[in-house]
Every structure is written in structure tokens, then in C-alpha cells.
């Protein structure tokens, strides 16, 4: 059993929703089972973690009550609330899109308010009003046949008429598949032959394979299982294709530049660039080296910062819209240039891999920088993923101090990291109390209080006191009751004296800072 799946099962048992979200982004099979035949959904429902159950269903976990795994989840649910969620879950959604990047790519041909298409494709049998507005880079990544046409036959074409008698209905189906829109439930018996022919023509073997198998399946439960299995395969196939596209055509084709004079001129032949870019991303590292990545607004707009930049009435949006009305040659010679905040190139590439195909592999060495850039881009999900790496890496605290984590948590407004820092300090209070940085942190926390009440509170101090209770497995009421006990031996045995000594350390620090909390 692969480690990612083991980690997913553990996160489902303990109810760690953020870690479940991170692990599902690695492409792990949500509908697999462990050595005890337990699926992640079963573990989450059995252990009563409602938010994790909802997240797994949203990401594509199957709960078909007519199948053993689905029935087991329903009857094993710890609470009625979870049982109701599973019973009300539409089984057709079991083959729905199960990754945020899939939802984003699907939105590009469904309800996308941004006009980012750069090619229109239609059939000779239909009027042009129904033609499909598509993206060269997605077609190129998903189909070798389409990529060859885009590089050669359709190189200068904005409108492409397919010489086929298959019609727009079939074309729309294959296009939805390419854009990861769930369409398997739409197939009827009369569609199989035309779809198989078109899949073969566009070199989409995985769809052809599914169609060949599905047309011989009659039993609804068996067909549901087949659809769920292949929807997972489709998603992972698309992820791998986008991974290859990003590595081969964006990262390896990035351009190092020496002068900031006019960065777009540094691409000598952008019109023939294999990535089919419509925007350039400029990054400057700590050594003041500069690099351009050929990118796509359709993908960068996943980040709220870039989406606002090109949807609100800003100069970048106006310039981009003007270019959309230019000739193809003019467009490529004047591509807009946007920037990330200064960061290492490795950090920029982690961000790009996440935006294009939800890659969540963040080396711990870059986790803080990824967190800061993600915060700048207003990409909360990636912030959470970076935080998970920081809290779970065994090596992280060998390079960074717990105060580095605390300060970046405050800067990026990540409560998970604040709590993590407070817990580490509380569990090692005797050691950290000798570090002058703890005083500084408490003082900074006191200055973060926006509204003072009758009894002042300092968030960091409150959190440390809370985790001291956890450290000694006490409840507040227990402390009050035991504190009245006069038997010293009993107090020692109950560890109440140790607890009181550690609280006294906090009180001493506050006295030295002339603070109350």
C-alpha cells in the first residue's frame, strides 16, 4: 500500500481535513482500501468526522448504497448527521470532478466570465454560432494529434473547421472530456461508435478504452463502478499530461533575461513558442536574476490576485483586452508581463505546478516562501498546504525556529500555524522560557490585541496556557479542585505541582514585561 494512501487513511481517522485536502491533491485513489478493506470514506464516517466526509465526497469518493463499500459507510456512520449526508449524496456525483484544478479547467468552457480562449473549432455540418471557444495549450496537452495540428496546420488559424461528418454533438462531448467535464453519464447506446471513432481520430486512447468496455456492460451497478474507476483514471491521466506540458513547455522553456529594459523582447520568436502562451510571468530571485515563464491567464486566474487584476477595471485588464482584438502576430509580440513578489525560481515553479495541475509537493525548505507567495496571491488552499508541510516535517525546526513559524503565521493569518507554535512552546516551556525571543513574542502578541476588554488577554499566552492543560491532560475544573488539596504527595503524583510551576514561568515573564493576561 503506497504511503500517500496510508497517510490519507490516518488523516481520515483523526479528522485532519487540511491534510486530507493536501493528500487528495497528490492523485491518490480516494476509493482504494487498506489492508482491512477500509476506504478513506468509511474511516471518516466511522470515526465521526463530518467535515472530512463532506470533503471526500466533494473530491470524488464513491458512496453508492448498492455497492458493498457504500452500504458499509452508511451503516457504519458514527452519527445520524453523517448518515444523512451519505444517504442524500447524489450517486451520479460519484463520477464527478474530484480535484479543484479539474473544476477550474472545466469552468473554462462552462461558466467562465473571463475571455481567455484563443481558438474556435466547429464542424462543417453546423453554423458558426455554435462553435467551441477553446484554448490551444489545453488541446495541446491533452491530445498528441491536436498538438501536431496546432503546431503545423492550424498555426495561424483562429477559426478551425473540422473536415468531419461527426457533427457538433460528438465534438462537444469529446471537448468536454478534454476539459474534464464529467460526461460519462450522458452516453447513450447510439453514441458509442461515433465517439470511439472520434476518440481514435484525436488520439485519446483512454476514452476509447472506456467506451469499448462500457458498451458491453448492462448491469447498472457494474457500470457505475466502471465509470467511477475510469473517472479517476481520466483525472490522473490529465494531471500527468499537464505535468508533462508544464515541465516541457513552460519550465524548461522559461527564459533567463539580463536586462529589465523590455522583457517581452527577450523572447525572440514568441509566435512559435510551444507553450502557446498569452501572458508572461516575470520572477526575480534573491540574486537579482530574472526569469520569464510563458504562461496562460486561464490558469493563473485560479489565484484570486491575478483574477482580480484581469477582471476589475485595471490597466492590465485593459491592455489584455486590447490585445485580444489584435492580429495573432501583434498579440504574440506584445504579451502582457505580470510579476510575482521576489522569490526563488524553485518557489515560482512550485506555485505554477500547483495552479496547473494541483501538485501539492512542497519541499520543507521552501514551505515558508511558498506560504508567503500564496498569501500574496490570495490562494488560501495553497497556504494551508504549505502550513501542513511546516507542521509535519521532522527537519523543519532544525533550520527554522518556532518563532519563525509564529511570526509568519501572524503575517499570513494562519491560525493552524499559530496553534502549532503555541503547542510546541507549551510542551517545551522550561527550555523556551530561557530564550529572549519568547518575551519578544509575548510582547508582540500583546500589541496585536485590537480591542481590550476589562480583563486583558494576550492570545499567545492564552494558547500556551491552553496547551499546558493538554500537556498534563487536565481540564480547567480539575485544576481548581486539585489545587485545594493539601496533600503534597498527592499533588506531586497528580502533576499539579509541575503544571503550577510552568504557569508560574508564564506569570514571571508577564511581570517582567509589566503585562497582565
Short mmCIF file of C-alpha atoms in Angstrom, two decimals, residues 224-490:
data_model
loop_
_atom_site.label_atom_id
_atom_site.label_comp_id
_atom_site.label_asym_id
_atom_site.label_seq_id
_atom_site.Cartn_x
_atom_site.Cartn_y
_atom_site.Cartn_z
CA UNK A 224 -21.40 2.72 -12.02
CA UNK A 225 -18.24 1.03 -10.77
CA UNK A 226 -16.66 1.20 -14.21
CA UNK A 227 -17.49 4.89 -14.56
CA UNK A 228 -16.06 5.69 -11.12
CA UNK A 229 -12.86 3.78 -11.86
CA UNK A 230 -12.37 5.49 -15.21
CA UNK A 231 -13.23 8.96 -13.93
CA UNK A 232 -10.29 8.54 -11.54
CA UNK A 233 -8.11 7.34 -14.42
CA UNK A 234 -9.21 10.28 -16.59
CA UNK A 235 -8.28 12.76 -13.88
CA UNK A 236 -4.87 11.23 -13.26
CA UNK A 237 -4.18 10.95 -16.98
CA UNK A 238 -4.99 14.65 -17.38
CA UNK A 239 -2.83 15.51 -14.38
CA UNK A 240 0.11 13.64 -15.90
CA UNK A 241 -0.42 15.31 -19.28
CA UNK A 242 -0.48 18.76 -17.69
CA UNK A 243 2.57 17.84 -15.62
CA UNK A 244 4.47 16.99 -18.80
CA UNK A 245 3.20 20.12 -20.53
CA UNK A 246 4.30 22.39 -17.68
CA UNK A 247 7.71 20.73 -17.34
CA UNK A 248 8.44 20.56 -21.07
CA UNK A 249 6.85 23.75 -22.38
CA UNK A 250 6.79 26.24 -19.50
CA UNK A 251 9.56 25.47 -17.01
CA UNK A 252 12.14 24.11 -19.44
CA UNK A 253 11.23 26.78 -21.99
CA UNK A 254 11.47 29.62 -19.47
CA UNK A 255 13.90 32.37 -20.42
CA UNK A 256 16.58 33.94 -18.25
CA UNK A 257 17.00 37.62 -19.01
CA UNK A 258 19.81 40.00 -18.25
CA UNK A 259 18.20 43.40 -18.60
CA UNK A 260 14.85 44.69 -17.37
CA UNK A 261 14.56 47.05 -20.35
CA UNK A 262 11.85 45.24 -22.28
CA UNK A 263 11.33 41.70 -21.10
CA UNK A 264 8.94 40.71 -23.88
CA UNK A 265 11.66 41.35 -26.48
CA UNK A 266 13.80 38.68 -24.87
CA UNK A 267 11.57 36.06 -26.45
CA UNK A 268 12.86 36.14 -29.99
CA UNK A 269 10.14 34.04 -31.58
CA UNK A 270 7.18 34.04 -29.17
CA UNK A 271 4.77 33.43 -32.04
CA UNK A 272 6.22 29.93 -32.41
CA UNK A 273 6.56 29.19 -28.70
CA UNK A 274 5.48 25.63 -27.97
CA UNK A 275 3.53 26.62 -24.84
CA UNK A 276 1.08 28.83 -26.83
CA UNK A 277 1.30 31.48 -24.05
CA UNK A 278 -0.93 34.51 -23.73
CA UNK A 279 0.83 36.06 -20.72
CA UNK A 280 4.37 36.20 -19.36
CA UNK A 281 5.23 35.69 -15.69
CA UNK A 282 8.33 37.55 -14.52
CA UNK A 283 10.22 36.34 -11.44
CA UNK A 284 13.26 37.88 -9.75
CA UNK A 285 15.20 35.79 -7.25
CA UNK A 286 17.36 36.75 -4.27
CA UNK A 287 20.40 37.09 -6.55
CA UNK A 288 18.51 39.66 -8.68
CA UNK A 289 18.42 37.17 -11.56
CA UNK A 290 15.29 37.44 -13.67
CA UNK A 291 13.36 34.74 -15.49
CA UNK A 292 10.26 34.73 -17.68
CA UNK A 293 7.78 31.86 -17.73
CA UNK A 294 5.41 31.60 -20.73
CA UNK A 295 2.00 31.12 -19.08
CA UNK A 296 -1.75 31.23 -19.57
CA UNK A 297 -4.17 33.64 -17.97
CA UNK A 298 -6.81 30.89 -17.97
CA UNK A 299 -4.70 29.07 -15.35
CA UNK A 300 -3.11 31.95 -13.47
CA UNK A 301 -6.61 33.27 -12.81
CA UNK A 302 -7.08 30.40 -10.34
CA UNK A 303 -5.25 32.71 -7.95
CA UNK A 304 -7.60 35.43 -6.72
CA UNK A 305 -4.92 38.12 -7.07
CA UNK A 306 -4.48 37.56 -10.80
CA UNK A 307 -8.21 37.05 -11.34
CA UNK A 308 -8.95 40.44 -9.80
CA UNK A 309 -6.15 42.02 -11.81
CA UNK A 310 -7.79 40.97 -15.09
CA UNK A 311 -11.47 41.26 -14.21
CA UNK A 312 -11.54 44.57 -12.33
CA UNK A 313 -11.00 47.80 -14.28
CA UNK A 314 -7.21 47.78 -14.04
CA UNK A 315 -4.58 48.72 -16.61
CA UNK A 316 -3.53 45.07 -17.07
CA UNK A 317 -7.09 44.04 -17.92
CA UNK A 318 -7.49 46.86 -20.43
CA UNK A 319 -4.17 46.00 -22.10
CA UNK A 320 -5.07 42.31 -22.30
CA UNK A 321 -8.49 43.01 -23.81
CA UNK A 322 -6.93 45.33 -26.40
CA UNK A 323 -4.51 42.58 -27.38
CA UNK A 324 -7.35 40.07 -27.79
CA UNK A 325 -8.60 42.23 -30.64
CA UNK A 326 -5.19 42.40 -32.31
CA UNK A 327 -3.95 40.20 -35.10
CA UNK A 328 -2.27 36.99 -33.98
CA UNK A 329 1.20 38.36 -34.81
CA UNK A 330 0.58 41.59 -32.87
CA UNK A 331 -0.79 39.64 -29.95
CA UNK A 332 2.28 37.48 -29.55
CA UNK A 333 4.71 40.36 -29.96
CA UNK A 334 3.05 42.32 -27.12
CA UNK A 335 2.18 39.75 -24.50
CA UNK A 336 1.36 41.25 -21.07
CA UNK A 337 4.00 40.80 -18.38
CA UNK A 338 2.98 40.25 -14.75
CA UNK A 339 5.20 39.58 -11.75
CA UNK A 340 5.38 37.50 -8.61
CA UNK A 341 6.92 39.02 -5.49
CA UNK A 342 10.66 38.35 -5.30
CA UNK A 343 11.25 34.66 -4.66
CA UNK A 344 13.49 31.81 -5.72
CA UNK A 345 12.72 30.26 -9.10
CA UNK A 346 12.01 26.94 -7.37
CA UNK A 347 9.25 28.62 -5.37
CA UNK A 348 7.70 30.14 -8.51
CA UNK A 349 7.74 26.72 -10.17
CA UNK A 350 6.03 25.11 -7.15
CA UNK A 351 3.29 27.74 -7.49
CA UNK A 352 2.93 27.09 -11.23
CA UNK A 353 2.73 23.32 -10.78
CA UNK A 354 0.01 23.81 -8.18
CA UNK A 355 -2.03 26.17 -10.37
CA UNK A 356 -1.79 24.00 -13.49
CA UNK A 357 -2.40 20.54 -12.02
CA UNK A 358 -2.77 20.79 -8.24
CA UNK A 359 0.67 19.48 -7.39
CA UNK A 360 1.00 19.72 -3.61
CA UNK A 361 4.60 18.57 -3.22
CA UNK A 362 6.24 21.40 -1.30
CA UNK A 363 9.79 20.72 -0.05
CA UNK A 364 10.01 21.85 3.57
CA UNK A 365 12.97 24.09 2.69
CA UNK A 366 10.65 26.25 0.55
CA UNK A 367 7.48 25.99 2.65
CA UNK A 368 7.72 29.46 4.25
CA UNK A 369 8.42 31.17 0.92
CA UNK A 370 5.60 29.26 -0.76
CA UNK A 371 3.30 30.31 2.07
CA UNK A 372 4.23 33.97 1.65
CA UNK A 373 3.77 33.96 -2.13
CA UNK A 374 0.48 32.07 -1.82
CA UNK A 375 -0.68 34.69 0.69
CA UNK A 376 0.23 37.43 -1.80
CA UNK A 377 -1.80 35.62 -4.48
CA UNK A 378 -4.70 35.14 -2.01
CA UNK A 379 -4.56 31.39 -2.64
CA UNK A 380 -5.78 30.10 0.72
CA UNK A 381 -5.74 26.42 -0.16
CA UNK A 382 -2.06 26.50 -1.05
CA UNK A 383 -1.35 28.42 2.15
CA UNK A 384 -2.93 25.56 4.09
CA UNK A 385 -0.84 23.01 2.20
CA UNK A 386 2.38 24.89 2.97
CA UNK A 387 1.34 25.08 6.63
CA UNK A 388 0.76 21.32 6.73
CA UNK A 389 4.29 20.74 5.42
CA UNK A 390 5.74 23.10 8.04
CA UNK A 391 3.96 21.34 10.90
CA UNK A 392 4.70 17.79 9.75
CA UNK A 393 8.29 17.95 8.55
CA UNK A 394 10.76 16.48 11.05
CA UNK A 395 13.53 18.66 9.60
CA UNK A 396 11.74 22.00 9.54
CA UNK A 397 12.58 23.02 13.11
CA UNK A 398 16.22 22.10 12.54
CA UNK A 399 16.52 25.08 10.18
CA UNK A 400 13.80 27.42 11.44
CA UNK A 401 12.87 28.39 14.98
CA UNK A 402 9.36 28.05 16.37
CA UNK A 403 9.27 31.86 16.41
CA UNK A 404 9.84 31.98 12.64
CA UNK A 405 6.70 29.88 12.33
CA UNK A 406 4.77 32.05 14.78
CA UNK A 407 5.67 35.31 13.04
CA UNK A 408 4.84 34.02 9.55
CA UNK A 409 1.57 32.67 10.95
CA UNK A 410 0.68 36.14 12.17
CA UNK A 411 1.75 37.70 8.87
CA UNK A 412 -0.37 35.31 6.80
CA UNK A 413 -3.26 34.97 9.28
CA UNK A 414 -2.96 31.19 9.60
CA UNK A 415 -4.47 30.06 12.89
CA UNK A 416 -3.28 26.48 12.34
CA UNK A 417 0.33 27.64 12.48
CA UNK A 418 -0.29 29.90 15.48
CA UNK A 419 -1.74 26.96 17.40
CA UNK A 420 1.14 24.73 16.33
CA UNK A 421 3.72 27.24 17.56
CA UNK A 422 1.92 27.74 20.87
CA UNK A 423 1.72 23.98 21.45
CA UNK A 424 5.43 23.45 20.78
CA UNK A 425 6.30 26.28 23.17
CA UNK A 426 3.93 24.95 25.86
CA UNK A 427 5.28 21.41 25.66
CA UNK A 428 8.86 22.73 25.97
CA UNK A 429 8.21 25.79 28.13
CA UNK A 430 11.14 25.36 30.52
CA UNK A 431 13.55 25.48 27.59
CA UNK A 432 11.85 28.27 25.62
CA UNK A 433 11.47 30.47 28.72
CA UNK A 434 15.25 30.96 28.67
CA UNK A 435 15.09 32.30 25.11
CA UNK A 436 14.68 36.11 24.99
CA UNK A 437 12.62 35.65 21.83
CA UNK A 438 9.71 34.29 23.88
CA UNK A 439 9.44 37.62 25.72
CA UNK A 440 9.53 39.46 22.43
CA UNK A 441 6.81 37.19 21.00
CA UNK A 442 4.56 37.73 24.03
CA UNK A 443 5.04 41.48 23.78
CA UNK A 444 4.25 41.42 20.05
CA UNK A 445 1.15 39.33 20.76
CA UNK A 446 0.01 41.87 23.35
CA UNK A 447 0.28 44.60 20.73
CA UNK A 448 -1.92 42.59 18.36
CA UNK A 449 -4.94 42.95 20.68
CA UNK A 450 -7.34 45.11 18.69
CA UNK A 451 -9.97 45.56 21.41
CA UNK A 452 -9.08 45.37 25.11
CA UNK A 453 -11.71 44.05 27.46
CA UNK A 454 -11.99 44.57 31.21
CA UNK A 455 -9.55 41.69 31.66
CA UNK A 456 -6.83 41.94 29.07
CA UNK A 457 -5.97 38.80 27.14
CA UNK A 458 -2.87 38.03 25.14
CA UNK A 459 -3.58 35.43 22.50
CA UNK A 460 -0.20 33.72 22.58
CA UNK A 461 -0.29 33.46 26.38
CA UNK A 462 -3.85 32.11 26.32
CA UNK A 463 -2.84 29.50 23.76
CA UNK A 464 0.22 28.43 25.76
CA UNK A 465 -1.90 28.07 28.90
CA UNK A 466 -4.44 26.01 26.94
CA UNK A 467 -1.76 23.62 25.68
CA UNK A 468 -0.29 23.32 29.16
CA UNK A 469 -3.63 21.85 30.20
CA UNK A 470 -3.36 19.43 27.29
CA UNK A 471 0.24 18.59 28.18
CA UNK A 472 -0.82 17.42 31.64
CA UNK A 473 -4.21 16.08 30.49
CA UNK A 474 -6.11 18.44 32.79
CA UNK A 475 -9.45 20.14 32.46
CA UNK A 476 -9.79 23.65 33.97
CA UNK A 477 -12.22 22.30 36.61
CA UNK A 478 -9.73 19.56 37.57
CA UNK A 479 -7.06 22.16 38.26
CA UNK A 480 -9.35 24.13 40.53
CA UNK A 481 -10.40 21.07 42.52
CA UNK A 482 -6.93 19.58 42.88
CA UNK A 483 -5.43 22.96 43.80
CA UNK A 484 -7.45 22.88 47.04
CA UNK A 485 -5.79 19.62 48.02
CA UNK A 486 -3.20 19.96 50.84
CA UNK A 487 -1.57 16.56 50.49
CA UNK A 488 1.82 17.33 48.86
CA UNK A 489 2.43 13.72 47.80
CA UNK A 490 -0.94 13.61 46.09
#
